[in-house]
Amino acid sequence: MAFLQQWRRFNFFDKEVVKHPDTNQIYDKLKGINISVCTSGKGQIIVGDYEGNLYFIDRNLQISSFPAYEQVVTHIFQLRQHNVLVTIGQDESGINPVIKVWNFDKVDRMGIPKCSRITRALPGTMNPSRVIALSVSDNMNMMAVGFEDGTVTLIKGDVTVERHSKTKTIHSGGKPVTGLYFRHTQRNTYLFVVTENMVLSYNVTGKDAKKEVLDQHGCSQRCTVMSDSTQDCQLIIGRHDAVYFYHLDGRGPCLAFEGEKRLLHWYRGYLIIVGKDSKNIPRVQTSGQTRHMDIVTVYDIQNKFIAYSGPFPEVVDVVCEWGSLYVIAGDKLFQLPEKDTQTKLEMLFKKNLYVVAINLAKSQHYDEDGLVDIFTQYGDHLYNKGDHDGAIGQYIRTIGNLEPSYVIRKFLDAQRIHNLTAYLQALHTKSLANEDHTTLLLNCYTKLKDNTKLDEFIMTKDKVDFDVETAIKVCRQAGYYKHALFLAEKHDQHDWYLKIQLEDIKDWQKALQYISRLNFEGAESNMKKYGKTLMSEVPTETTELLKSLCTDYKPKDAPIVDQDMMAGGIPTVNRAAAEEFIHIFVNNSRKLMEFLEHMTTVQPNSPEIIYNTLLELYLHDMAHESDSRLQVRLEEKSMNLMQHIDAGYDIDQALVLCQMHDFKKGILYLYEKAKLYQQILRYHMDHDEYEQVLVTCKRYGKQDSNLWVQTLAYFARKEDSCKKYITEVLSHIDKMNLMPPLLVIQTLAHNSTATLSVVKDYIIRRLQLENDQIHEDERLIQQYQQETEKMKGQIEDLKTSAKIFQVSKCSICNHPLELPSVHFLCQHSYHQHCFEGYAENDQECPVCAPENKKVQDIIRAQEQSRDLHEQFHRQLEKSTDGFSVVADYFGRGVFNKVTLVTETSSSHQRKPMPESIPVKTLPAAQIKPITRSSSPLATQQQSSSQNVSPSRAQPSQARQQPQVRQQPRQQPVSQARQPPASQARQPPASQTRQPPASQARQPPISQPPRTQPTMQSRQPQRQPAQQTRPVVSQSRQQPRAVTPNSAAQQASNNPFDEEDSGTNPFDEDNAYDKSLNPFE
């Protein structure tokens, strides 16, 4: 009884009398029913009476019934997973009871379920015996029946049908059986058997049931129950002294609940015990009958408290359905609805029973936020009571949900710093601390001077639960450099480690050694950051580390052969950019020179800034060095550096440096390397080094001939006696023909020391050369005039007289000509079959075609180069005779002015320049054509001549025009009859009109030819006047077969006929358009 006093009592259930939902009157339909047994399940309460009827009460408290037995219903078992009901009752007295199985899935028209099985309950003794216990397995494969004579019968097979069922007695004993319960595991099925004097378990999976005695004490009828999964499905037995729990392998714990127990029931983790009132006070009812009161007590086994306890008159049974607990007491039905969890907690909070509240919330699967609220209230309660240690324990349970600042503010008092330390440690353990929490915790350690805790927090943890950088800061500020260095090194905080070593401890060697152990990226970044400091303190070691870093860096503690090399891979070369470390040597030029010399040696392809800086160091030290030997040595180094073939310095910057430090050798070398020959000459001129001026001209005069001209002007400005220098310069100018004589005389006229004797020989030579050139030009002019007159005569013949073809042999096969034949104006004739077999096209002479094609290509190339202005200016600048270049481009038509004439009317139309010069026809009497009658084979070939194509026998007008227009253009521009460039005559505008874009561009007839250079060589190639091939134009040659008929046709279509046009384009007396001449 003393044990029960430790269990707190609460009123978590309400006691209500069930009322009818329609009339709100007390439910009285159980009156008059002599209840023998009760159960619940599948949404209904099932009641059996002593008359053999079964009553079913649904959720709306509607009751239905049907007779199941003739006398009494003793047991009802409702399966939880199937809509099947198993009952046992008696139909006759003195015989074994009857087992009936009701299938509620199949009902008749009256609503009565189908009875799928009826069998006798036979005990093992084969003598009639009353049934006391019944149990059916959830899978409906087994059913156990316990009898008053102590035997237990096990029926295996489908319980809904009698076929194939096997009945076996597994237990026999003298005491009645008071309880049977099946227990299923993953592999086996067990049966708990409870009698009045023992507790047993049977493994009924196999054929033979294996027996195990769990206890030698039993219990009375209806004092057993099976718990649910919350209590691991244990068998619970109630005796007078206590309540016992049994596992499959033995007895478990017990609860000392004293008193007589009439009924045990299990409901949602609660154990309901119905016992007699200890006071045993009879209650007088209104009807005058005296009834004893029973006490219904609801125990919360998990949380160890009594959830409800109250009296009920003569309790018949306790059932649970529709989420509530019902008590059938006498003829009334009571309901015990459970309060909600929040109401329970509020009741516990009012009583400050926070521990019970926490346990209750956990058992009810309360959410985390709800539990945190309880922990917080509990912690506040303990803090207000002064129990700071207990309070911090509750606050620790809120970590992750409750804001840490809420707790930290409560314990910031110095007297509670150890509680705050415990909370902060828990915060870090759960990895929920931020930088401020870490700072606060370390400050707590330092204020408490608790080095042990500090070491444990920092140095003994393999996995940290705090912000490392914040811890390093706090330890550094507090002077715990050892701890800060430990954290920085362990967690690769290289920056913090070096800061502490260099700024606080000032151990330069350890800092440098630490950098040398880092990987390439870490070493590079930290040397850029701290290299200047290290260079000022340990320059030698720092320079060596930089050399290693910029060539092939490997950490000091790294293995010589790494895993990649062992696997056959190519080793990785880690190399930093040396130019990024030049600023480190700002105060140590000697070490910088050493570093740069090393880099240029091991890496000849170093960037130009390396070479530029090294050259600047050489020149600076050389200019400020007082020791002559060192000065010479630095001068040699500078020249070697500049002359090195792989040196990648910037020539312009190097030249500026040499000029700044007045390094003559370097200046002259760089001028020469950059091909600045005039700068070399200017340098010697500025220093009045006459001999070096001449040496420079001799050395570089071939590359830049203008040097001699500048040298002449230089010596001409000198008032000193420079006669020998001027004479030598003039000899080279004369030899290379660099200046006109007049310009030479004008240049030397400013020098008072230069007399006539200095230039006499030069002037005589130049005048003699000019005189010879004049005679040669006059000779060429006369020659060209004669050739021009001859060409004009040929043109006149073509215009005024017919062309008689007297060739007797084929130009291809060299056999006598036979009709049909093809004739060309170039005096070549062919058999028609030879011409068709060899000619590339039918409008060109096969013999003249290759030469014509060459000339056409030359003309086309010249016309395409008419717009190459840059090329013209470039040739004009480089040429010694600029006039010849201009004359050459003038001959190509570069300076021609294009005139576009708009055709307004037929009366003002200008005739375009013809593509060719047609042959002027003669009277038929004066023509001796080659006809079929004159041929010896005329008679035999009369029929074959009729098959000649019209294009051969009578060519069209376009094919009748001989291509002789361009013949005068085969001669050089300086012909005898050609006027000078300034007085060149142009044909009239009507004859110089440009052809359409579709035609090849043709210059005017009077223009000089473009196929030969005009004045550059002064000795152009002569073209024979009797050339017979047609001069190439942009149009193709036409084959000609001249006949009297064709001659007559030509006469009417000749644009150059004087009778038609009245103008001869070859007449020199004709006027020309001076606006088209760019030299007018």
mmCIF file of N, CA and C in Angstrom, residues 367-466:
data_model
loop_
_atom_site.group_PDB
_atom_site.id
_atom_site.type_symbol
_atom_site.label_atom_id
_atom_site.label_comp_id
_atom_site.label_asym_id
_atom_site.label_seq_id
_atom_site.Cartn_x
_atom_site.Cartn_y
_atom_site.Cartn_z
ATOM 1 N N ASP A 367 4.944 16.694 -30.230
ATOM 2 C CA ASP A 367 5.921 17.214 -31.171
ATOM 3 C C ASP A 367 7.060 17.919 -30.426
ATOM 4 N N GLU A 368 8.125 18.178 -31.164
ATOM 5 C CA GLU A 368 9.339 18.723 -30.541
ATOM 6 C C GLU A 368 9.118 20.123 -30.003
ATOM 7 N N ASP A 369 8.365 20.914 -30.698
ATOM 8 C CA ASP A 369 8.099 22.271 -30.215
ATOM 9 C C ASP A 369 7.348 22.246 -28.898
ATOM 10 N N GLY A 370 6.389 21.312 -28.777
ATOM 11 C CA GLY A 370 5.672 21.208 -27.513
ATOM 12 C C GLY A 370 6.577 20.783 -26.371
ATOM 13 N N LEU A 371 7.490 19.846 -26.641
ATOM 14 C CA LEU A 371 8.418 19.418 -25.598
ATOM 15 C C LEU A 371 9.350 20.560 -25.196
ATOM 16 N N VAL A 372 9.785 21.336 -26.189
ATOM 17 C CA VAL A 372 10.675 22.462 -25.864
ATOM 18 C C VAL A 372 9.968 23.463 -24.971
ATOM 19 N N ASP A 373 8.701 23.715 -25.209
ATOM 20 C CA ASP A 373 7.951 24.617 -24.328
ATOM 21 C C ASP A 373 7.910 24.096 -22.900
ATOM 22 N N ILE A 374 7.734 22.785 -22.764
ATOM 23 C CA ILE A 374 7.706 22.202 -21.415
ATOM 24 C C ILE A 374 9.081 22.325 -20.757
ATOM 25 N N PHE A 375 10.142 22.027 -21.539
ATOM 26 C CA PHE A 375 11.493 22.156 -20.977
ATOM 27 C C PHE A 375 11.777 23.591 -20.560
ATOM 28 N N THR A 376 11.326 24.526 -21.388
ATOM 29 C CA THR A 376 11.569 25.931 -21.057
ATOM 30 C C THR A 376 10.822 26.328 -19.789
ATOM 31 N N GLN A 377 9.563 25.940 -19.693
ATOM 32 C CA GLN A 377 8.801 26.269 -18.474
ATOM 33 C C GLN A 377 9.418 25.609 -17.254
ATOM 34 N N TYR A 378 9.859 24.386 -17.455
ATOM 35 C CA TYR A 378 10.479 23.680 -16.330
ATOM 36 C C TYR A 378 11.790 24.368 -15.934
ATOM 37 N N GLY A 379 12.581 24.774 -16.938
ATOM 38 C CA GLY A 379 13.815 25.475 -16.625
ATOM 39 C C GLY A 379 13.564 26.800 -15.945
ATOM 40 N N ASP A 380 12.571 27.552 -16.406
ATOM 41 C CA ASP A 380 12.235 28.818 -15.752
ATOM 42 C C ASP A 380 11.780 28.584 -14.308
ATOM 43 N N HIS A 381 11.019 27.514 -14.121
ATOM 44 C CA HIS A 381 10.563 27.197 -12.767
ATOM 45 C C HIS A 381 11.745 26.891 -11.848
ATOM 46 N N LEU A 382 12.675 26.089 -12.337
ATOM 47 C CA LEU A 382 13.842 25.766 -11.515
ATOM 48 C C LEU A 382 14.737 26.986 -11.295
ATOM 49 N N TYR A 383 14.868 27.853 -12.328
ATOM 50 C CA TYR A 383 15.700 29.052 -12.180
ATOM 51 C C TYR A 383 15.100 29.981 -11.133
ATOM 52 N N ASN A 384 13.781 30.127 -11.146
ATOM 53 C CA ASN A 384 13.127 30.982 -10.160
ATOM 54 C C ASN A 384 13.244 30.407 -8.752
ATOM 55 N N LYS A 385 13.283 29.084 -8.649
ATOM 56 C CA LYS A 385 13.454 28.450 -7.337
ATOM 57 C C LYS A 385 14.894 28.541 -6.849
ATOM 58 N N GLY A 386 15.821 28.897 -7.756
ATOM 59 C CA GLY A 386 17.225 28.977 -7.372
ATOM 60 C C GLY A 386 18.023 27.735 -7.708
ATOM 61 N N ASP A 387 17.375 26.775 -8.340
ATOM 62 C CA ASP A 387 18.084 25.565 -8.745
ATOM 63 C C ASP A 387 18.705 25.809 -10.124
ATOM 64 N N HIS A 388 19.853 26.498 -10.134
ATOM 65 C CA HIS A 388 20.457 26.882 -11.399
ATOM 66 C C HIS A 388 21.046 25.684 -12.144
ATOM 67 N N ASP A 389 21.565 24.737 -11.371
ATOM 68 C CA ASP A 389 22.109 23.547 -12.041
ATOM 69 C C ASP A 389 21.005 22.758 -12.737
ATOM 70 N N GLY A 390 19.872 22.572 -12.052
ATOM 71 C CA GLY A 390 18.747 21.878 -12.680
ATOM 72 C C GLY A 390 18.181 22.664 -13.842
ATOM 73 N N ALA A 391 18.152 23.978 -13.692
ATOM 74 C CA ALA A 391 17.608 24.821 -14.755
ATOM 75 C C ALA A 391 18.467 24.725 -16.011
ATOM 76 N N ILE A 392 19.789 24.792 -15.834
ATOM 77 C CA ILE A 392 20.650 24.738 -17.023
ATOM 78 C C ILE A 392 20.531 23.377 -17.698
ATOM 79 N N GLY A 393 20.250 22.316 -16.901
ATOM 80 C CA GLY A 393 20.030 21.000 -17.496
ATOM 81 C C GLY A 393 18.808 20.977 -18.395
ATOM 82 N N GLN A 394 17.732 21.674 -17.985
ATOM 83 C CA GLN A 394 16.533 21.746 -18.812
ATOM 84 C C GLN A 394 16.756 22.643 -20.037
ATOM 85 N N TYR A 395 17.496 23.728 -19.826
ATOM 86 C CA TYR A 395 17.771 24.618 -20.974
ATOM 87 C C TYR A 395 18.633 23.921 -22.021
ATOM 88 N N ILE A 396 19.505 23.050 -21.560
ATOM 89 C CA ILE A 396 20.332 22.314 -22.519
ATOM 90 C C ILE A 396 19.456 21.439 -23.419
ATOM 91 N N ARG A 397 18.350 20.951 -22.884
ATOM 92 C CA ARG A 397 17.451 20.111 -23.670
ATOM 93 C C ARG A 397 16.682 20.925 -24.712
ATOM 94 N N THR A 398 16.702 22.242 -24.585
ATOM 95 C CA THR A 398 16.003 23.092 -25.564
ATOM 96 C C THR A 398 16.912 23.555 -26.696
ATOM 97 N N ILE A 399 18.186 23.158 -26.680
ATOM 98 C CA ILE A 399 19.119 23.619 -27.714
ATOM 99 C C ILE A 399 18.651 23.125 -29.084
ATOM 100 N N GLY A 400 18.659 24.029 -30.002
ATOM 101 C CA GLY A 400 18.186 23.731 -31.355
ATOM 102 C C GLY A 400 16.825 24.308 -31.636
ATOM 103 N N ASN A 401 16.070 24.649 -30.565
ATOM 104 C CA ASN A 401 14.744 25.236 -30.734
ATOM 105 C C ASN A 401 14.617 26.572 -30.006
ATOM 106 N N LEU A 402 15.142 26.618 -28.811
ATOM 107 C CA LEU A 402 15.079 27.858 -28.033
ATOM 108 C C LEU A 402 16.277 28.726 -28.384
ATOM 109 N N GLU A 403 16.037 30.021 -28.549
ATOM 110 C CA GLU A 403 17.102 30.951 -28.876
ATOM 111 C C GLU A 403 18.146 30.952 -27.758
ATOM 112 N N PRO A 404 19.416 30.670 -28.078
ATOM 113 C CA PRO A 404 20.440 30.601 -27.014
ATOM 114 C C PRO A 404 20.588 31.892 -26.223
ATOM 115 N N SER A 405 20.326 33.018 -26.858
ATOM 116 C CA SER A 405 20.477 34.277 -26.129
ATOM 117 C C SER A 405 19.519 34.370 -24.953
ATOM 118 N N TYR A 406 18.358 33.687 -25.034
ATOM 119 C CA TYR A 406 17.406 33.691 -23.917
ATOM 120 C C TYR A 406 18.041 33.080 -22.667
ATOM 121 N N VAL A 407 18.816 32.020 -22.861
ATOM 122 C CA VAL A 407 19.461 31.356 -21.725
ATOM 123 C C VAL A 407 20.723 32.107 -21.312
ATOM 124 N N ILE A 408 21.481 32.585 -22.292
ATOM 125 C CA ILE A 408 22.765 33.224 -21.981
ATOM 126 C C ILE A 408 22.556 34.466 -21.127
ATOM 127 N N ARG A 409 21.509 35.246 -21.403
ATOM 128 C CA ARG A 409 21.272 36.464 -20.625
ATOM 129 C C ARG A 409 20.981 36.158 -19.159
ATOM 130 N N LYS A 410 20.391 34.998 -18.924
ATOM 131 C CA LYS A 410 20.073 34.642 -17.534
ATOM 132 C C LYS A 410 21.316 34.304 -16.720
ATOM 133 N N PHE A 411 22.371 33.814 -17.413
ATOM 134 C CA PHE A 411 23.536 33.309 -16.674
ATOM 135 C C PHE A 411 24.804 34.127 -16.941
ATOM 136 N N LEU A 412 24.645 35.374 -17.362
ATOM 137 C CA LEU A 412 25.825 36.195 -17.598
ATOM 138 C C LEU A 412 26.460 36.706 -16.309
ATOM 139 N N ASP A 413 25.785 36.515 -15.210
ATOM 140 C CA ASP A 413 26.368 36.910 -13.924
ATOM 141 C C ASP A 413 27.623 36.085 -13.661
ATOM 142 N N ALA A 414 28.635 36.723 -13.112
ATOM 143 C CA ALA A 414 29.920 36.050 -12.883
ATOM 144 C C ALA A 414 29.779 34.852 -11.954
ATOM 145 N N GLN A 415 28.785 34.909 -11.046
ATOM 146 C CA GLN A 415 28.617 33.787 -10.116
ATOM 147 C C GLN A 415 28.028 32.557 -10.813
ATOM 148 N N ARG A 416 27.420 32.738 -11.972
ATOM 149 C CA ARG A 416 26.810 31.631 -12.699
ATOM 150 C C ARG A 416 27.608 31.277 -13.958
ATOM 151 N N ILE A 417 28.871 31.671 -13.961
ATOM 152 C CA ILE A 417 29.646 31.468 -15.187
ATOM 153 C C ILE A 417 29.891 29.990 -15.464
ATOM 154 N N HIS A 418 29.958 29.179 -14.424
ATOM 155 C CA HIS A 418 30.165 27.749 -14.673
ATOM 156 C C HIS A 418 28.925 27.114 -15.310
ATOM 157 N N ASN A 419 27.695 27.609 -14.916
ATOM 158 C CA ASN A 419 26.490 27.119 -15.596
ATOM 159 C C ASN A 419 26.460 27.556 -17.060
ATOM 160 N N LEU A 420 26.858 28.796 -17.285
ATOM 161 C CA LEU A 420 26.909 29.284 -18.661
ATOM 162 C C LEU A 420 27.920 28.490 -19.486
ATOM 163 N N THR A 421 29.043 28.135 -18.860
ATOM 164 C CA THR A 421 30.052 27.334 -19.563
ATOM 165 C C THR A 421 29.480 25.975 -19.969
ATOM 166 N N ALA A 422 28.716 25.352 -19.057
ATOM 167 C CA ALA A 422 28.116 24.056 -19.386
ATOM 168 C C ALA A 422 27.142 24.181 -20.549
ATOM 169 N N TYR A 423 26.342 25.252 -20.543
ATOM 170 C CA TYR A 423 25.392 25.440 -21.639
ATOM 171 C C TYR A 423 26.121 25.674 -22.957
ATOM 172 N N LEU A 424 27.161 26.494 -22.947
ATOM 173 C CA LEU A 424 27.899 26.783 -24.180
ATOM 174 C C LEU A 424 28.622 25.541 -24.701
ATOM 175 N N GLN A 425 29.112 24.720 -23.763
ATOM 176 C CA GLN A 425 29.739 23.467 -24.205
ATOM 177 C C GLN A 425 28.724 22.573 -24.919
ATOM 178 N N ALA A 426 27.531 22.470 -24.345
ATOM 179 C CA ALA A 426 26.489 21.660 -24.997
ATOM 180 C C ALA A 426 26.108 22.254 -26.348
ATOM 181 N N LEU A 427 26.114 23.573 -26.432
ATOM 182 C CA LEU A 427 25.793 24.228 -27.700
ATOM 183 C C LEU A 427 26.829 23.886 -28.760
ATOM 184 N N HIS A 428 28.096 23.834 -28.383
ATOM 185 C CA HIS A 428 29.144 23.471 -29.338
ATOM 186 C C HIS A 428 29.099 21.987 -29.674
ATOM 187 N N THR A 429 28.737 21.173 -28.702
ATOM 188 C CA THR A 429 28.671 19.734 -28.954
ATOM 189 C C THR A 429 27.645 19.407 -30.033
ATOM 190 N N LYS A 430 26.557 20.168 -30.050
ATOM 191 C CA LYS A 430 25.515 19.953 -31.051
ATOM 192 C C LYS A 430 25.763 20.752 -32.328
ATOM 193 N N SER A 431 26.947 21.373 -32.428
ATOM 194 C CA SER A 431 27.353 22.118 -33.627
ATOM 195 C C SER A 431 26.350 23.199 -33.996
ATOM 196 N N LEU A 432 25.825 23.856 -32.983
ATOM 197 C CA LEU A 432 24.864 24.938 -33.205
ATOM 198 C C LEU A 432 25.385 26.275 -32.705
ATOM 199 N N ALA A 433 26.663 26.323 -32.375
ATOM 200 C CA ALA A 433 27.237 27.567 -31.862
ATOM 201 C C ALA A 433 27.727 28.434 -33.009
ATOM 202 N N ASN A 434 27.612 29.722 -32.820
ATOM 203 C CA ASN A 434 28.153 30.657 -33.792
ATOM 204 C C ASN A 434 29.439 31.281 -33.246
ATOM 205 N N GLU A 435 29.935 32.282 -33.938
ATOM 206 C CA GLU A 435 31.200 32.885 -33.535
ATOM 207 C C GLU A 435 31.099 33.513 -32.153
ATOM 208 N N ASP A 436 29.975 34.160 -31.864
ATOM 209 C CA ASP A 436 29.820 34.806 -30.557
ATOM 210 C C ASP A 436 29.797 33.783 -29.439
ATOM 211 N N HIS A 437 29.173 32.647 -29.670
ATOM 212 C CA HIS A 437 29.129 31.612 -28.635
ATOM 213 C C HIS A 437 30.529 31.057 -28.366
ATOM 214 N N THR A 438 31.289 30.835 -29.432
ATOM 215 C CA THR A 438 32.662 30.356 -29.241
ATOM 216 C C THR A 438 33.501 31.371 -28.496
ATOM 217 N N THR A 439 33.355 32.625 -28.867
ATOM 218 C CA THR A 439 34.091 33.678 -28.169
ATOM 219 C C THR A 439 33.722 33.719 -26.696
ATOM 220 N N LEU A 440 32.442 33.627 -26.400
ATOM 221 C CA LEU A 440 31.983 33.671 -25.013
ATOM 222 C C LEU A 440 32.482 32.473 -24.222
ATOM 223 N N LEU A 441 32.476 31.284 -24.845
ATOM 224 C CA LEU A 441 32.936 30.101 -24.134
ATOM 225 C C LEU A 441 34.425 30.189 -23.826
ATOM 226 N N LEU A 442 35.203 30.614 -24.788
ATOM 227 C CA LEU A 442 36.644 30.741 -24.534
ATOM 228 C C LEU A 442 36.939 31.822 -23.511
ATOM 229 N N ASN A 443 36.153 32.879 -23.532
ATOM 230 C CA ASN A 443 36.324 33.905 -22.500
ATOM 231 C C ASN A 443 35.975 33.367 -21.118
ATOM 232 N N CYS A 444 34.966 32.509 -21.077
ATOM 233 C CA CYS A 444 34.641 31.865 -19.787
ATOM 234 C C CYS A 444 35.802 31.028 -19.294
ATOM 235 N N TYR A 445 36.418 30.263 -20.200
ATOM 236 C CA TYR A 445 37.572 29.457 -19.808
ATOM 237 C C TYR A 445 38.720 30.328 -19.315
ATOM 238 N N THR A 446 38.970 31.397 -20.033
ATOM 239 C CA THR A 446 40.105 32.249 -19.647
ATOM 240 C C THR A 446 39.839 32.979 -18.331
ATOM 241 N N LYS A 447 38.575 33.379 -18.107
ATOM 242 C CA LYS A 447 38.271 34.044 -16.839
ATOM 243 C C LYS A 447 38.317 33.070 -15.670
ATOM 244 N N LEU A 448 37.892 31.856 -15.931
ATOM 245 C CA LEU A 448 37.961 30.838 -14.873
ATOM 246 C C LEU A 448 39.373 30.303 -14.691
ATOM 247 N N LYS A 449 40.289 30.670 -15.611
ATOM 248 C CA LYS A 449 41.665 30.147 -15.587
ATOM 249 C C LYS A 449 41.669 28.622 -15.605
ATOM 250 N N ASP A 450 40.727 28.096 -16.302
ATOM 251 C CA ASP A 450 40.582 26.647 -16.366
ATOM 252 C C ASP A 450 41.338 26.140 -17.596
ATOM 253 N N ASN A 451 42.641 25.986 -17.425
ATOM 254 C CA ASN A 451 43.458 25.530 -18.551
ATOM 255 C C ASN A 451 43.137 24.095 -18.944
ATOM 256 N N THR A 452 42.733 23.318 -17.979
ATOM 257 C CA THR A 452 42.381 21.923 -18.285
ATOM 258 C C THR A 452 41.194 21.860 -19.238
ATOM 259 N N LYS A 453 40.161 22.631 -18.910
ATOM 260 C CA LYS A 453 38.998 22.663 -19.783
ATOM 261 C C LYS A 453 39.351 23.260 -21.143
ATOM 262 N N LEU A 454 40.208 24.282 -21.112
ATOM 263 C CA LEU A 454 40.607 24.906 -22.376
ATOM 264 C C LEU A 454 41.379 23.930 -23.249
ATOM 265 N N ASP A 455 42.296 23.185 -22.629
ATOM 266 C CA ASP A 455 43.034 22.176 -23.396
ATOM 267 C C ASP A 455 42.095 21.088 -23.917
ATOM 268 N N GLU A 456 41.162 20.702 -23.081
ATOM 269 C CA GLU A 456 40.218 19.668 -23.507
ATOM 270 C C GLU A 456 39.339 20.162 -24.649
ATOM 271 N N PHE A 457 38.977 21.431 -24.591
ATOM 272 C CA PHE A 457 38.109 21.991 -25.633
ATOM 273 C C PHE A 457 38.842 22.170 -26.949
ATOM 274 N N ILE A 458 40.133 22.481 -26.872
ATOM 275 C CA ILE A 458 40.870 22.833 -28.086
ATOM 276 C C ILE A 458 41.755 21.704 -28.572
ATOM 277 N N MET A 459 42.525 21.092 -27.692
ATOM 278 C CA MET A 459 43.609 20.221 -28.113
ATOM 279 C C MET A 459 43.286 18.741 -28.131
ATOM 280 N N THR A 460 42.222 18.339 -27.535
ATOM 281 C CA THR A 460 41.963 16.898 -27.430
ATOM 282 C C THR A 460 40.851 16.422 -28.341
ATOM 283 N N LYS A 461 40.240 17.311 -29.084
ATOM 284 C CA LYS A 461 39.108 16.919 -29.928
ATOM 285 C C LYS A 461 39.598 16.602 -31.326
ATOM 286 N N ASP A 462 39.189 15.416 -31.789
ATOM 287 C CA ASP A 462 39.500 15.074 -33.174
ATOM 288 C C ASP A 462 38.585 15.826 -34.143
ATOM 289 N N LYS A 463 37.360 15.996 -33.757
ATOM 290 C CA LYS A 463 36.396 16.717 -34.569
ATOM 291 C C LYS A 463 35.900 17.913 -33.783
ATOM 292 N N VAL A 464 36.185 19.067 -34.280
ATOM 293 C CA VAL A 464 35.826 20.284 -33.555
ATOM 294 C C VAL A 464 34.361 20.586 -33.762
ATOM 295 N N ASP A 465 33.770 21.225 -32.759
ATOM 296 C CA ASP A 465 32.369 21.617 -32.830
ATOM 297 C C ASP A 465 32.225 23.112 -32.597
ATOM 298 N N PHE A 466 33.212 23.858 -33.088
ATOM 299 C CA PHE A 466 33.171 25.309 -32.922
ATOM 300 C C PHE A 466 33.836 25.938 -34.144
#
